[in-house]
Amino acid sequence: MEYTEKMAKENFTVIVEFILLGFSDLPKLQVFLFAILLIIYMNILIGNGLIIVITTVDSTLQTPMYFFLGNFSFLEICYTSVTLPRMLTNLWTQNRTISLIACAIQLSFFLILGVTESFLLAVMAYDRYVAICKPLYYPLIMNHKVCVQLVVVSWIIGIPGQLLQTYKVISLPFCFNELNHVFCDVPPLLKLACGDTSMQEFSVYAVAVLLGMFPFIIILGFYFKIITTILKLPLVTGRRKAFSTCSSHLIVVGLFYGSGIITYLIPKSSQSGIEKVLSLFYTIVTPMFNPMIYSLKNKDVIAALRKLLSKILA
C-alpha cells in the first residue's frame, strides 16, 4: 500500500506538461483536419471582423442591439482564438505537448470567456425584451451608459470564480499526462487526476449551474415574456417582425447552450470522441455561423455590408 502511494506520488510530481491527443487516432486525416480548421478559423475572423467593423462605422447600426452584436462578435473571435490556433499548431507540427502553465492559461481564458458569452447572451435577450415589451421606454432604459455597463459586467463577472476554478483543477495531483481532448478543459483534466475527485467535480458543476445555467434561465424568462407580448399583438405582420428580430439570437443561444449542456452531462465513462466533437461544435462551429445567422435574416446588416464593400471596391 505504501509502495503504491509512493509510486503515485512520484508519477504526479514529475508531470509538468500534458500531451493533447486530439485526433491523433486519425493519422491519415491530419492534413485534412488542418485544412478544415484553418478555413473555419479564417471564416470566423473575417465574418465576425466584418460584423465588428460595420457595427462600429455604419451610422444606421448605432443602436444598442448592434452594439451588443459587435461586442459578441469580438468575444467569438477571442473565444475561438483561445483554442483553435494551438489545435492548428498541433496538427501542423505533430507536437502535441502543452506545459502545465500554458494549459492553466488556456483553461482560465476558456472558462472566463465561456461565462462572458453566457451573460452577454442574457444581456442581448434583455435588450430584445425591453425593445418589444417596453418600446416607449427603450431609449431611456437602454441608453449608451447602461449598455456599456452591461457589457463590462458581462466581461468581468466570471473572472474571480473561474480563476479559482482553474487553480483548483490545475493544482490537483495528476497520475497521467495524456489528455484525450483537443484543448485543456475541466472534465478531461479531472480524468487524469489521482484519487477521488468527487469534490472537484461537484465544484465544477456547481459553478457551471451558477455562472452558466443562471443566465440561461434568465434568457428563458425574458423570452417567455417576449413571446407572451408578441402573441398579444393585433397584426400578424407585427408579430412576424417581432419574431424575426429575436429568431437569430434564439438560434445562437440554442447552438451554444445545447452543445455545452450535452458535453457536460456526458458520463465520464463515455467515449471522448463525442466530447471532442461537441466541444468543437460550441467553440468553433457556433462562432463560425454567428455572422451568417445575424446577417442572412437582417436587412440592415446586409445593407451595411454592401455599403462597406462598395466603398472598399470603389
PDB file of C-alpha atoms in Angstrom:
ATOM      1  CA  MET A   1       0.000   0.000   0.000  1.00  0.00           C
ATOM      2  CA  GLU A   2       2.745   2.439   0.988  1.00  0.00           C
ATOM      3  CA  TYR A   3       4.705   1.474  -2.136  1.00  0.00           C
ATOM      4  CA  THR A   4       1.683   2.163  -4.396  1.00  0.00           C
ATOM      5  CA  GLU A   5       1.068   5.563  -2.810  1.00  0.00           C
ATOM      6  CA  LYS A   6       4.755   6.399  -3.167  1.00  0.00           C
ATOM      7  CA  MET A   7       4.736   5.465  -6.876  1.00  0.00           C
ATOM      8  CA  ALA A   8       1.555   7.511  -7.480  1.00  0.00           C
ATOM      9  CA  LYS A   9       3.138  10.478  -5.752  1.00  0.00           C
ATOM     10  CA  GLU A  10       6.259  10.173  -7.870  1.00  0.00           C
ATOM     11  CA  ASN A  11       4.117   9.996 -11.013  1.00  0.00           C
ATOM     12  CA  PHE A  12       2.148  13.179 -10.439  1.00  0.00           C
ATOM     13  CA  THR A  13       5.043  15.267  -9.066  1.00  0.00           C
ATOM     14  CA  VAL A  14       7.060  14.925 -12.282  1.00  0.00           C
ATOM     15  CA  ILE A  15       4.190  15.888 -14.604  1.00  0.00           C
ATOM     16  CA  VAL A  16       4.932  19.415 -15.842  1.00  0.00           C
ATOM     17  CA  GLU A  17       3.255  19.070 -19.236  1.00  0.00           C
ATOM     18  CA  PHE A  18       0.377  17.279 -20.909  1.00  0.00           C
ATOM     19  CA  ILE A  19       0.059  15.579 -24.268  1.00  0.00           C
ATOM     20  CA  LEU A  20      -3.049  16.721 -26.127  1.00  0.00           C
ATOM     21  CA  LEU A  21      -4.037  13.593 -28.016  1.00  0.00           C
ATOM     22  CA  GLY A  22      -6.659  15.443 -30.042  1.00  0.00           C
ATOM     23  CA  PHE A  23      -7.395  13.458 -33.190  1.00  0.00           C
ATOM     24  CA  SER A  24      -4.125  11.524 -33.157  1.00  0.00           C
ATOM     25  CA  ASP A  25      -6.162   8.339 -33.620  1.00  0.00           C
ATOM     26  CA  LEU A  26      -6.873   9.559 -37.173  1.00  0.00           C
ATOM     27  CA  PRO A  27      -3.331   9.840 -38.620  1.00  0.00           C
ATOM     28  CA  LYS A  28      -4.452   9.804 -42.257  1.00  0.00           C
ATOM     29  CA  LEU A  29      -6.785  12.773 -41.715  1.00  0.00           C
ATOM     30  CA  GLN A  30      -4.308  15.170 -40.075  1.00  0.00           C
ATOM     31  CA  VAL A  31      -3.777  17.302 -43.200  1.00  0.00           C
ATOM     32  CA  PHE A  32      -7.493  17.296 -43.991  1.00  0.00           C
ATOM     33  CA  LEU A  33      -8.390  18.334 -40.425  1.00  0.00           C
ATOM     34  CA  PHE A  34      -5.758  21.089 -40.511  1.00  0.00           C
ATOM     35  CA  ALA A  35      -7.188  22.469 -43.770  1.00  0.00           C
ATOM     36  CA  ILE A  36     -10.782  22.342 -42.495  1.00  0.00           C
ATOM     37  CA  LEU A  37      -9.950  24.002 -39.177  1.00  0.00           C
ATOM     38  CA  LEU A  38      -7.855  26.674 -40.903  1.00  0.00           C
ATOM     39  CA  ILE A  39     -10.735  27.508 -43.260  1.00  0.00           C
ATOM     40  CA  ILE A  40     -13.144  27.641 -40.304  1.00  0.00           C
ATOM     41  CA  TYR A  41     -10.804  29.927 -38.335  1.00  0.00           C
ATOM     42  CA  MET A  42     -10.385  32.290 -41.294  1.00  0.00           C
ATOM     43  CA  ASN A  43     -14.170  32.402 -41.729  1.00  0.00           C
ATOM     44  CA  ILE A  44     -14.590  33.204 -38.023  1.00  0.00           C
ATOM     45  CA  LEU A  45     -12.026  36.023 -38.171  1.00  0.00           C
ATOM     46  CA  ILE A  46     -13.372  37.521 -41.402  1.00  0.00           C
ATOM     47  CA  GLY A  47     -17.077  37.084 -40.660  1.00  0.00           C
ATOM     48  CA  ASN A  48     -17.024  38.362 -37.087  1.00  0.00           C
ATOM     49  CA  GLY A  49     -14.476  41.027 -38.035  1.00  0.00           C
ATOM     50  CA  LEU A  50     -16.873  42.401 -40.646  1.00  0.00           C
ATOM     51  CA  ILE A  51     -19.673  42.495 -38.065  1.00  0.00           C
ATOM     52  CA  ILE A  52     -17.417  44.491 -35.713  1.00  0.00           C
ATOM     53  CA  VAL A  53     -16.455  46.936 -38.468  1.00  0.00           C
ATOM     54  CA  ILE A  54     -19.963  47.628 -39.779  1.00  0.00           C
ATOM     55  CA  THR A  55     -21.493  47.985 -36.288  1.00  0.00           C
ATOM     56  CA  THR A  56     -18.748  50.488 -35.489  1.00  0.00           C
ATOM     57  CA  VAL A  57     -18.627  52.643 -38.644  1.00  0.00           C
ATOM     58  CA  ASP A  58     -22.166  52.473 -40.052  1.00  0.00           C
ATOM     59  CA  SER A  59     -24.382  55.214 -38.621  1.00  0.00           C
ATOM     60  CA  THR A  60     -27.581  53.218 -39.183  1.00  0.00           C
ATOM     61  CA  LEU A  61     -26.316  50.491 -36.860  1.00  0.00           C
ATOM     62  CA  GLN A  62     -25.527  52.733 -33.888  1.00  0.00           C
ATOM     63  CA  THR A  63     -28.176  51.146 -31.688  1.00  0.00           C
ATOM     64  CA  PRO A  64     -27.925  49.019 -28.519  1.00  0.00           C
ATOM     65  CA  MET A  65     -28.792  45.806 -30.396  1.00  0.00           C
ATOM     66  CA  TYR A  66     -25.872  46.217 -32.822  1.00  0.00           C
ATOM     67  CA  PHE A  67     -23.583  47.496 -30.059  1.00  0.00           C
ATOM     68  CA  PHE A  68     -24.113  44.176 -28.277  1.00  0.00           C
ATOM     69  CA  LEU A  69     -23.753  42.273 -31.546  1.00  0.00           C
ATOM     70  CA  GLY A  70     -20.382  43.914 -32.211  1.00  0.00           C
ATOM     71  CA  ASN A  71     -19.182  43.005 -28.736  1.00  0.00           C
ATOM     72  CA  PHE A  72     -20.492  39.475 -29.172  1.00  0.00           C
ATOM     73  CA  SER A  73     -18.570  39.090 -32.455  1.00  0.00           C
ATOM     74  CA  PHE A  74     -15.383  40.315 -30.749  1.00  0.00           C
ATOM     75  CA  LEU A  75     -15.991  37.792 -27.965  1.00  0.00           C
ATOM     76  CA  GLU A  76     -16.416  34.995 -30.525  1.00  0.00           C
ATOM     77  CA  ILE A  77     -13.025  35.835 -32.052  1.00  0.00           C
ATOM     78  CA  CYS A  78     -11.381  35.792 -28.609  1.00  0.00           C
ATOM     79  CA  TYR A  79     -13.188  32.611 -27.552  1.00  0.00           C
ATOM     80  CA  THR A  80     -12.093  30.733 -30.661  1.00  0.00           C
ATOM     81  CA  SER A  81      -8.539  32.087 -30.550  1.00  0.00           C
ATOM     82  CA  VAL A  82      -8.016  30.546 -27.110  1.00  0.00           C
ATOM     83  CA  THR A  83      -8.171  27.015 -28.540  1.00  0.00           C
ATOM     84  CA  LEU A  84      -8.056  26.912 -32.333  1.00  0.00           C
ATOM     85  CA  PRO A  85      -4.530  28.279 -33.039  1.00  0.00           C
ATOM     86  CA  ARG A  86      -2.990  25.617 -30.784  1.00  0.00           C
ATOM     87  CA  MET A  87      -5.084  22.922 -32.461  1.00  0.00           C
ATOM     88  CA  LEU A  88      -3.745  24.075 -35.827  1.00  0.00           C
ATOM     89  CA  THR A  89      -0.179  24.147 -34.492  1.00  0.00           C
ATOM     90  CA  ASN A  90      -0.502  20.631 -33.074  1.00  0.00           C
ATOM     91  CA  LEU A  91      -1.871  19.301 -36.366  1.00  0.00           C
ATOM     92  CA  TRP A  92       0.832  21.030 -38.420  1.00  0.00           C
ATOM     93  CA  THR A  93       3.869  20.190 -36.264  1.00  0.00           C
ATOM     94  CA  GLN A  94       2.559  16.942 -34.723  1.00  0.00           C
ATOM     95  CA  ASN A  95       3.989  18.249 -31.433  1.00  0.00           C
ATOM     96  CA  ARG A  96       1.091  17.764 -29.045  1.00  0.00           C
ATOM     97  CA  THR A  97       2.730  18.750 -25.747  1.00  0.00           C
ATOM     98  CA  ILE A  98       1.421  21.650 -23.691  1.00  0.00           C
ATOM     99  CA  SER A  99       3.046  22.825 -20.475  1.00  0.00           C
ATOM    100  CA  LEU A 100       1.132  22.890 -17.212  1.00  0.00           C
ATOM    101  CA  ILE A 101       1.269  26.708 -17.164  1.00  0.00           C
ATOM    102  CA  ALA A 102       0.111  27.009 -20.782  1.00  0.00           C
ATOM    103  CA  CYS A 103      -2.711  24.564 -20.037  1.00  0.00           C
ATOM    104  CA  ALA A 104      -3.747  26.622 -17.000  1.00  0.00           C
ATOM    105  CA  ILE A 105      -3.749  29.835 -19.058  1.00  0.00           C
ATOM    106  CA  GLN A 106      -5.776  28.252 -21.838  1.00  0.00           C
ATOM    107  CA  LEU A 107      -8.245  26.755 -19.362  1.00  0.00           C
ATOM    108  CA  SER A 108      -8.724  30.020 -17.444  1.00  0.00           C
ATOM    109  CA  PHE A 109      -9.377  32.077 -20.600  1.00  0.00           C
ATOM    110  CA  PHE A 110     -11.663  29.368 -21.974  1.00  0.00           C
ATOM    111  CA  LEU A 111     -13.759  29.299 -18.783  1.00  0.00           C
ATOM    112  CA  ILE A 112     -13.842  33.085 -18.345  1.00  0.00           C
ATOM    113  CA  LEU A 113     -14.866  33.734 -21.956  1.00  0.00           C
ATOM    114  CA  GLY A 114     -17.483  30.978 -21.723  1.00  0.00           C
ATOM    115  CA  VAL A 115     -19.080  32.774 -18.773  1.00  0.00           C
ATOM    116  CA  THR A 116     -18.830  36.072 -20.650  1.00  0.00           C
ATOM    117  CA  GLU A 117     -20.690  34.552 -23.599  1.00  0.00           C
ATOM    118  CA  SER A 118     -23.439  33.248 -21.307  1.00  0.00           C
ATOM    119  CA  PHE A 119     -24.021  36.645 -19.696  1.00  0.00           C
ATOM    120  CA  LEU A 120     -23.684  38.573 -22.955  1.00  0.00           C
ATOM    121  CA  LEU A 121     -26.367  36.356 -24.490  1.00  0.00           C
ATOM    122  CA  ALA A 122     -28.539  37.179 -21.455  1.00  0.00           C
ATOM    123  CA  VAL A 123     -27.866  40.907 -21.954  1.00  0.00           C
ATOM    124  CA  MET A 124     -28.881  40.618 -25.620  1.00  0.00           C
ATOM    125  CA  ALA A 125     -32.083  38.852 -24.543  1.00  0.00           C
ATOM    126  CA  TYR A 126     -32.766  41.695 -22.083  1.00  0.00           C
ATOM    127  CA  ASP A 127     -32.290  44.198 -24.902  1.00  0.00           C
ATOM    128  CA  ARG A 128     -34.895  42.380 -27.026  1.00  0.00           C
ATOM    129  CA  TYR A 129     -37.224  42.179 -24.006  1.00  0.00           C
ATOM    130  CA  VAL A 130     -37.114  45.935 -23.433  1.00  0.00           C
ATOM    131  CA  ALA A 131     -37.466  46.687 -27.176  1.00  0.00           C
ATOM    132  CA  ILE A 132     -40.564  44.501 -27.560  1.00  0.00           C
ATOM    133  CA  CYS A 133     -42.222  44.648 -24.145  1.00  0.00           C
ATOM    134  CA  LYS A 134     -41.386  48.258 -23.217  1.00  0.00           C
ATOM    135  CA  PRO A 135     -40.840  50.051 -26.542  1.00  0.00           C
ATOM    136  CA  LEU A 136     -41.752  53.521 -25.256  1.00  0.00           C
ATOM    137  CA  TYR A 137     -39.116  53.330 -22.520  1.00  0.00           C
ATOM    138  CA  TYR A 138     -36.469  51.650 -24.694  1.00  0.00           C
ATOM    139  CA  PRO A 139     -34.327  54.775 -25.404  1.00  0.00           C
ATOM    140  CA  LEU A 140     -34.406  55.706 -21.720  1.00  0.00           C
ATOM    141  CA  ILE A 141     -33.642  52.231 -20.319  1.00  0.00           C
ATOM    142  CA  MET A 142     -31.083  51.149 -22.924  1.00  0.00           C
ATOM    143  CA  ASN A 143     -29.015  54.337 -23.053  1.00  0.00           C
ATOM    144  CA  HIS A 144     -25.333  54.171 -24.018  1.00  0.00           C
ATOM    145  CA  LYS A 145     -24.090  54.272 -20.418  1.00  0.00           C
ATOM    146  CA  VAL A 146     -26.270  51.319 -19.409  1.00  0.00           C
ATOM    147  CA  CYS A 147     -25.198  49.342 -22.496  1.00  0.00           C
ATOM    148  CA  VAL A 148     -21.508  49.867 -21.683  1.00  0.00           C
ATOM    149  CA  GLN A 149     -22.059  48.874 -18.052  1.00  0.00           C
ATOM    150  CA  LEU A 150     -23.885  45.678 -19.061  1.00  0.00           C
ATOM    151  CA  VAL A 151     -21.070  44.711 -21.434  1.00  0.00           C
ATOM    152  CA  VAL A 152     -18.348  45.439 -18.853  1.00  0.00           C
ATOM    153  CA  VAL A 153     -20.148  43.378 -16.203  1.00  0.00           C
ATOM    154  CA  SER A 154     -20.518  40.505 -18.689  1.00  0.00           C
ATOM    155  CA  TRP A 155     -16.766  40.538 -19.363  1.00  0.00           C
ATOM    156  CA  ILE A 156     -15.579  40.661 -15.752  1.00  0.00           C
ATOM    157  CA  ILE A 157     -18.235  38.743 -13.792  1.00  0.00           C
ATOM    158  CA  GLY A 158     -16.671  35.335 -14.407  1.00  0.00           C
ATOM    159  CA  ILE A 159     -13.032  36.264 -13.747  1.00  0.00           C
ATOM    160  CA  PRO A 160     -12.744  35.636  -9.951  1.00  0.00           C
ATOM    161  CA  GLY A 161     -14.701  32.370  -9.880  1.00  0.00           C
ATOM    162  CA  GLN A 162     -13.114  30.864 -12.970  1.00  0.00           C
ATOM    163  CA  LEU A 163      -9.567  31.774 -11.914  1.00  0.00           C
ATOM    164  CA  LEU A 164     -10.251  29.968  -8.639  1.00  0.00           C
ATOM    165  CA  GLN A 165     -11.757  27.069 -10.579  1.00  0.00           C
ATOM    166  CA  THR A 166      -8.673  26.852 -12.787  1.00  0.00           C
ATOM    167  CA  TYR A 167      -6.352  26.893  -9.774  1.00  0.00           C
ATOM    168  CA  LYS A 168      -8.309  24.116  -8.040  1.00  0.00           C
ATOM    169  CA  VAL A 169      -8.224  21.890 -11.131  1.00  0.00           C
ATOM    170  CA  ILE A 170      -4.653  22.536 -12.244  1.00  0.00           C
ATOM    171  CA  SER A 171      -3.246  22.068  -8.710  1.00  0.00           C
ATOM    172  CA  LEU A 172      -4.647  18.535  -8.463  1.00  0.00           C
ATOM    173  CA  PRO A 173      -2.142  15.651  -8.252  1.00  0.00           C
ATOM    174  CA  PHE A 174      -2.009  14.131 -11.745  1.00  0.00           C
ATOM    175  CA  CYS A 175      -1.043  10.499 -12.314  1.00  0.00           C
ATOM    176  CA  PHE A 176      -1.241  10.630 -16.109  1.00  0.00           C
ATOM    177  CA  ASN A 177      -0.321  13.234 -18.712  1.00  0.00           C
ATOM    178  CA  GLU A 178      -2.128  12.061 -21.866  1.00  0.00           C
ATOM    179  CA  LEU A 179      -5.077  14.431 -22.202  1.00  0.00           C
ATOM    180  CA  ASN A 180      -7.596  12.782 -24.523  1.00  0.00           C
ATOM    181  CA  HIS A 181      -9.072  16.036 -25.771  1.00  0.00           C
ATOM    182  CA  VAL A 182      -8.406  18.829 -28.281  1.00  0.00           C
ATOM    183  CA  PHE A 183      -7.707  21.504 -25.642  1.00  0.00           C
ATOM    184  CA  CYS A 184      -7.438  21.887 -21.865  1.00  0.00           C
ATOM    185  CA  ASP A 185     -10.902  21.570 -20.346  1.00  0.00           C
ATOM    186  CA  VAL A 186     -12.100  20.620 -16.878  1.00  0.00           C
ATOM    187  CA  PRO A 187     -13.746  17.178 -17.450  1.00  0.00           C
ATOM    188  CA  PRO A 188     -10.790  15.599 -19.331  1.00  0.00           C
ATOM    189  CA  LEU A 189      -8.306  17.050 -16.823  1.00  0.00           C
ATOM    190  CA  LEU A 190     -10.228  15.528 -13.914  1.00  0.00           C
ATOM    191  CA  LYS A 191      -9.875  12.116 -15.576  1.00  0.00           C
ATOM    192  CA  LEU A 192      -6.079  12.403 -15.226  1.00  0.00           C
ATOM    193  CA  ALA A 193      -6.112  13.268 -11.525  1.00  0.00           C
ATOM    194  CA  CYS A 194      -5.079  10.794  -8.832  1.00  0.00           C
ATOM    195  CA  GLY A 195      -7.515   9.605  -6.209  1.00  0.00           C
ATOM    196  CA  ASP A 196     -11.057  10.769  -5.568  1.00  0.00           C
ATOM    197  CA  THR A 197     -12.063  13.930  -7.488  1.00  0.00           C
ATOM    198  CA  SER A 198     -15.732  13.937  -6.477  1.00  0.00           C
ATOM    199  CA  MET A 199     -15.409  17.254  -4.596  1.00  0.00           C
ATOM    200  CA  GLN A 200     -13.750  18.908  -7.584  1.00  0.00           C
ATOM    201  CA  GLU A 201     -16.462  17.522  -9.892  1.00  0.00           C
ATOM    202  CA  PHE A 202     -19.173  18.871  -7.592  1.00  0.00           C
ATOM    203  CA  SER A 203     -17.445  22.265  -7.628  1.00  0.00           C
ATOM    204  CA  VAL A 204     -17.286  22.213 -11.436  1.00  0.00           C
ATOM    205  CA  TYR A 205     -20.989  21.509 -11.818  1.00  0.00           C
ATOM    206  CA  ALA A 206     -21.943  23.982  -9.084  1.00  0.00           C
ATOM    207  CA  VAL A 207     -20.045  26.775 -10.835  1.00  0.00           C
ATOM    208  CA  ALA A 208     -21.466  25.678 -14.211  1.00  0.00           C
ATOM    209  CA  VAL A 209     -25.001  25.938 -12.836  1.00  0.00           C
ATOM    210  CA  LEU A 210     -24.339  29.290 -11.171  1.00  0.00           C
ATOM    211  CA  LEU A 211     -22.471  31.035 -13.982  1.00  0.00           C
ATOM    212  CA  GLY A 212     -23.803  29.074 -16.949  1.00  0.00           C
ATOM    213  CA  MET A 213     -27.344  27.949 -16.261  1.00  0.00           C
ATOM    214  CA  PHE A 214     -28.346  31.081 -14.334  1.00  0.00           C
ATOM    215  CA  PRO A 215     -28.010  33.308 -17.450  1.00  0.00           C
ATOM    216  CA  PHE A 216     -29.788  30.607 -19.457  1.00  0.00           C
ATOM    217  CA  ILE A 217     -32.747  30.679 -17.058  1.00  0.00           C
ATOM    218  CA  ILE A 218     -32.796  34.482 -17.322  1.00  0.00           C
ATOM    219  CA  ILE A 219     -32.851  34.181 -21.129  1.00  0.00           C
ATOM    220  CA  LEU A 220     -35.769  31.757 -20.963  1.00  0.00           C
ATOM    221  CA  GLY A 221     -37.616  34.125 -18.627  1.00  0.00           C
ATOM    222  CA  PHE A 222     -37.149  37.096 -20.964  1.00  0.00           C
ATOM    223  CA  TYR A 223     -38.283  35.117 -23.987  1.00  0.00           C
ATOM    224  CA  PHE A 224     -41.345  33.839 -22.157  1.00  0.00           C
ATOM    225  CA  LYS A 225     -42.370  37.459 -21.605  1.00  0.00           C
ATOM    226  CA  ILE A 226     -41.394  38.383 -25.181  1.00  0.00           C
ATOM    227  CA  ILE A 227     -43.494  35.600 -26.720  1.00  0.00           C
ATOM    228  CA  THR A 228     -46.429  36.437 -24.446  1.00  0.00           C
ATOM    229  CA  THR A 229     -46.254  40.066 -25.558  1.00  0.00           C
ATOM    230  CA  ILE A 230     -45.889  39.178 -29.263  1.00  0.00           C
ATOM    231  CA  LEU A 231     -48.929  36.903 -29.182  1.00  0.00           C
ATOM    232  CA  LYS A 232     -50.986  39.823 -27.898  1.00  0.00           C
ATOM    233  CA  LEU A 233     -50.117  41.964 -30.930  1.00  0.00           C
ATOM    234  CA  PRO A 234     -53.197  42.545 -33.116  1.00  0.00           C
ATOM    235  CA  LEU A 235     -51.487  42.402 -36.523  1.00  0.00           C
ATOM    236  CA  VAL A 236     -49.850  39.295 -37.998  1.00  0.00           C
ATOM    237  CA  THR A 237     -47.195  41.443 -39.702  1.00  0.00           C
ATOM    238  CA  GLY A 238     -46.281  42.963 -36.349  1.00  0.00           C
ATOM    239  CA  ARG A 239     -45.885  39.519 -34.809  1.00  0.00           C
ATOM    240  CA  ARG A 240     -43.753  38.348 -37.721  1.00  0.00           C
ATOM    241  CA  LYS A 241     -41.443  41.369 -37.465  1.00  0.00           C
ATOM    242  CA  ALA A 242     -41.092  40.955 -33.696  1.00  0.00           C
ATOM    243  CA  PHE A 243     -40.298  37.247 -34.040  1.00  0.00           C
ATOM    244  CA  SER A 244     -37.736  37.940 -36.782  1.00  0.00           C
ATOM    245  CA  THR A 245     -35.772  40.291 -34.510  1.00  0.00           C
ATOM    246  CA  CYS A 246     -35.446  37.504 -31.912  1.00  0.00           C
ATOM    247  CA  SER A 247     -35.017  34.407 -34.082  1.00  0.00           C
ATOM    248  CA  SER A 248     -31.299  34.938 -34.816  1.00  0.00           C
ATOM    249  CA  HIS A 249     -30.476  35.348 -31.144  1.00  0.00           C
ATOM    250  CA  LEU A 250     -32.535  32.285 -30.229  1.00  0.00           C
ATOM    251  CA  ILE A 251     -30.650  30.158 -32.779  1.00  0.00           C
ATOM    252  CA  VAL A 252     -27.272  31.226 -31.337  1.00  0.00           C
ATOM    253  CA  VAL A 253     -28.499  30.545 -27.779  1.00  0.00           C
ATOM    254  CA  GLY A 254     -29.723  27.099 -28.828  1.00  0.00           C
ATOM    255  CA  LEU A 255     -26.427  26.189 -30.528  1.00  0.00           C
ATOM    256  CA  PHE A 256     -24.239  27.395 -27.650  1.00  0.00           C
ATOM    257  CA  TYR A 257     -26.213  26.011 -24.728  1.00  0.00           C
ATOM    258  CA  GLY A 258     -27.389  22.854 -26.485  1.00  0.00           C
ATOM    259  CA  SER A 259     -23.905  21.567 -27.276  1.00  0.00           C
ATOM    260  CA  GLY A 260     -22.450  22.864 -23.983  1.00  0.00           C
ATOM    261  CA  ILE A 261     -25.080  21.193 -21.799  1.00  0.00           C
ATOM    262  CA  ILE A 262     -24.772  17.879 -23.633  1.00  0.00           C
ATOM    263  CA  THR A 263     -20.969  17.986 -23.296  1.00  0.00           C
ATOM    264  CA  TYR A 264     -21.028  18.486 -19.539  1.00  0.00           C
ATOM    265  CA  LEU A 265     -23.808  15.933 -18.993  1.00  0.00           C
ATOM    266  CA  ILE A 266     -21.965  13.108 -20.774  1.00  0.00           C
ATOM    267  CA  PRO A 267     -20.914  10.464 -18.199  1.00  0.00           C
ATOM    268  CA  LYS A 268     -17.191  10.059 -17.567  1.00  0.00           C
ATOM    269  CA  SER A 269     -17.375   6.523 -18.885  1.00  0.00           C
ATOM    270  CA  SER A 270     -18.484   7.705 -22.340  1.00  0.00           C
ATOM    271  CA  GLN A 271     -16.093   7.781 -25.221  1.00  0.00           C
ATOM    272  CA  SER A 272     -14.132  11.025 -25.507  1.00  0.00           C
ATOM    273  CA  GLY A 273     -14.757  11.161 -29.249  1.00  0.00           C
ATOM    274  CA  ILE A 274     -18.256  12.525 -28.620  1.00  0.00           C
ATOM    275  CA  GLU A 275     -16.870  15.125 -26.191  1.00  0.00           C
ATOM    276  CA  LYS A 276     -14.296  16.266 -28.749  1.00  0.00           C
ATOM    277  CA  VAL A 277     -16.877  16.755 -31.481  1.00  0.00           C
ATOM    278  CA  LEU A 278     -19.301  18.603 -29.200  1.00  0.00           C
ATOM    279  CA  SER A 279     -16.548  20.814 -27.776  1.00  0.00           C
ATOM    280  CA  LEU A 280     -15.571  21.750 -31.334  1.00  0.00           C
ATOM    281  CA  PHE A 281     -19.211  22.491 -32.028  1.00  0.00           C
ATOM    282  CA  TYR A 282     -19.708  25.127 -29.327  1.00  0.00           C
ATOM    283  CA  THR A 283     -16.191  26.573 -29.509  1.00  0.00           C
ATOM    284  CA  ILE A 284     -15.757  26.704 -33.289  1.00  0.00           C
ATOM    285  CA  VAL A 285     -18.911  25.946 -35.286  1.00  0.00           C
ATOM    286  CA  THR A 286     -21.152  28.380 -33.377  1.00  0.00           C
ATOM    287  CA  PRO A 287     -18.732  31.338 -33.779  1.00  0.00           C
ATOM    288  CA  MET A 288     -18.423  30.488 -37.488  1.00  0.00           C
ATOM    289  CA  PHE A 289     -22.179  30.585 -38.060  1.00  0.00           C
ATOM    290  CA  ASN A 290     -22.759  33.647 -35.866  1.00  0.00           C
ATOM    291  CA  PRO A 291     -22.179  36.247 -38.651  1.00  0.00           C
ATOM    292  CA  MET A 292     -24.325  34.277 -41.116  1.00  0.00           C
ATOM    293  CA  ILE A 293     -27.158  33.807 -38.612  1.00  0.00           C
ATOM    294  CA  TYR A 294     -27.289  37.522 -37.821  1.00  0.00           C
ATOM    295  CA  SER A 295     -26.791  38.794 -41.374  1.00  0.00           C
ATOM    296  CA  LEU A 296     -28.864  36.484 -43.588  1.00  0.00           C
ATOM    297  CA  LYS A 297     -32.167  37.495 -41.954  1.00  0.00           C
ATOM    298  CA  ASN A 298     -31.213  41.104 -41.183  1.00  0.00           C
ATOM    299  CA  LYS A 299     -31.755  43.654 -43.949  1.00  0.00           C
ATOM    300  CA  ASP A 300     -29.886  46.391 -42.036  1.00  0.00           C
ATOM    301  CA  VAL A 301     -26.746  44.252 -41.694  1.00  0.00           C
ATOM    302  CA  ILE A 302     -26.875  43.207 -45.355  1.00  0.00           C
ATOM    303  CA  ALA A 303     -27.278  46.841 -46.455  1.00  0.00           C
ATOM    304  CA  ALA A 304     -24.354  47.913 -44.238  1.00  0.00           C
ATOM    305  CA  LEU A 305     -22.173  45.109 -45.651  1.00  0.00           C
ATOM    306  CA  ARG A 306     -22.995  46.140 -49.213  1.00  0.00           C
ATOM    307  CA  LYS A 307     -22.211  49.753 -48.412  1.00  0.00           C
ATOM    308  CA  LEU A 308     -18.859  48.771 -46.870  1.00  0.00           C
ATOM    309  CA  LEU A 309     -17.914  46.500 -49.763  1.00  0.00           C
ATOM    310  CA  SER A 310     -18.834  49.172 -52.315  1.00  0.00           C
ATOM    311  CA  LYS A 311     -16.509  51.625 -50.532  1.00  0.00           C
ATOM    312  CA  ILE A 312     -13.675  49.089 -50.435  1.00  0.00           C
ATOM    313  CA  LEU A 313     -14.053  48.091 -54.104  1.00  0.00           C
ATOM    314  CA  ALA A 314     -14.613  51.647 -55.371  1.00  0.00           C
TER     315      ALA A 314
END
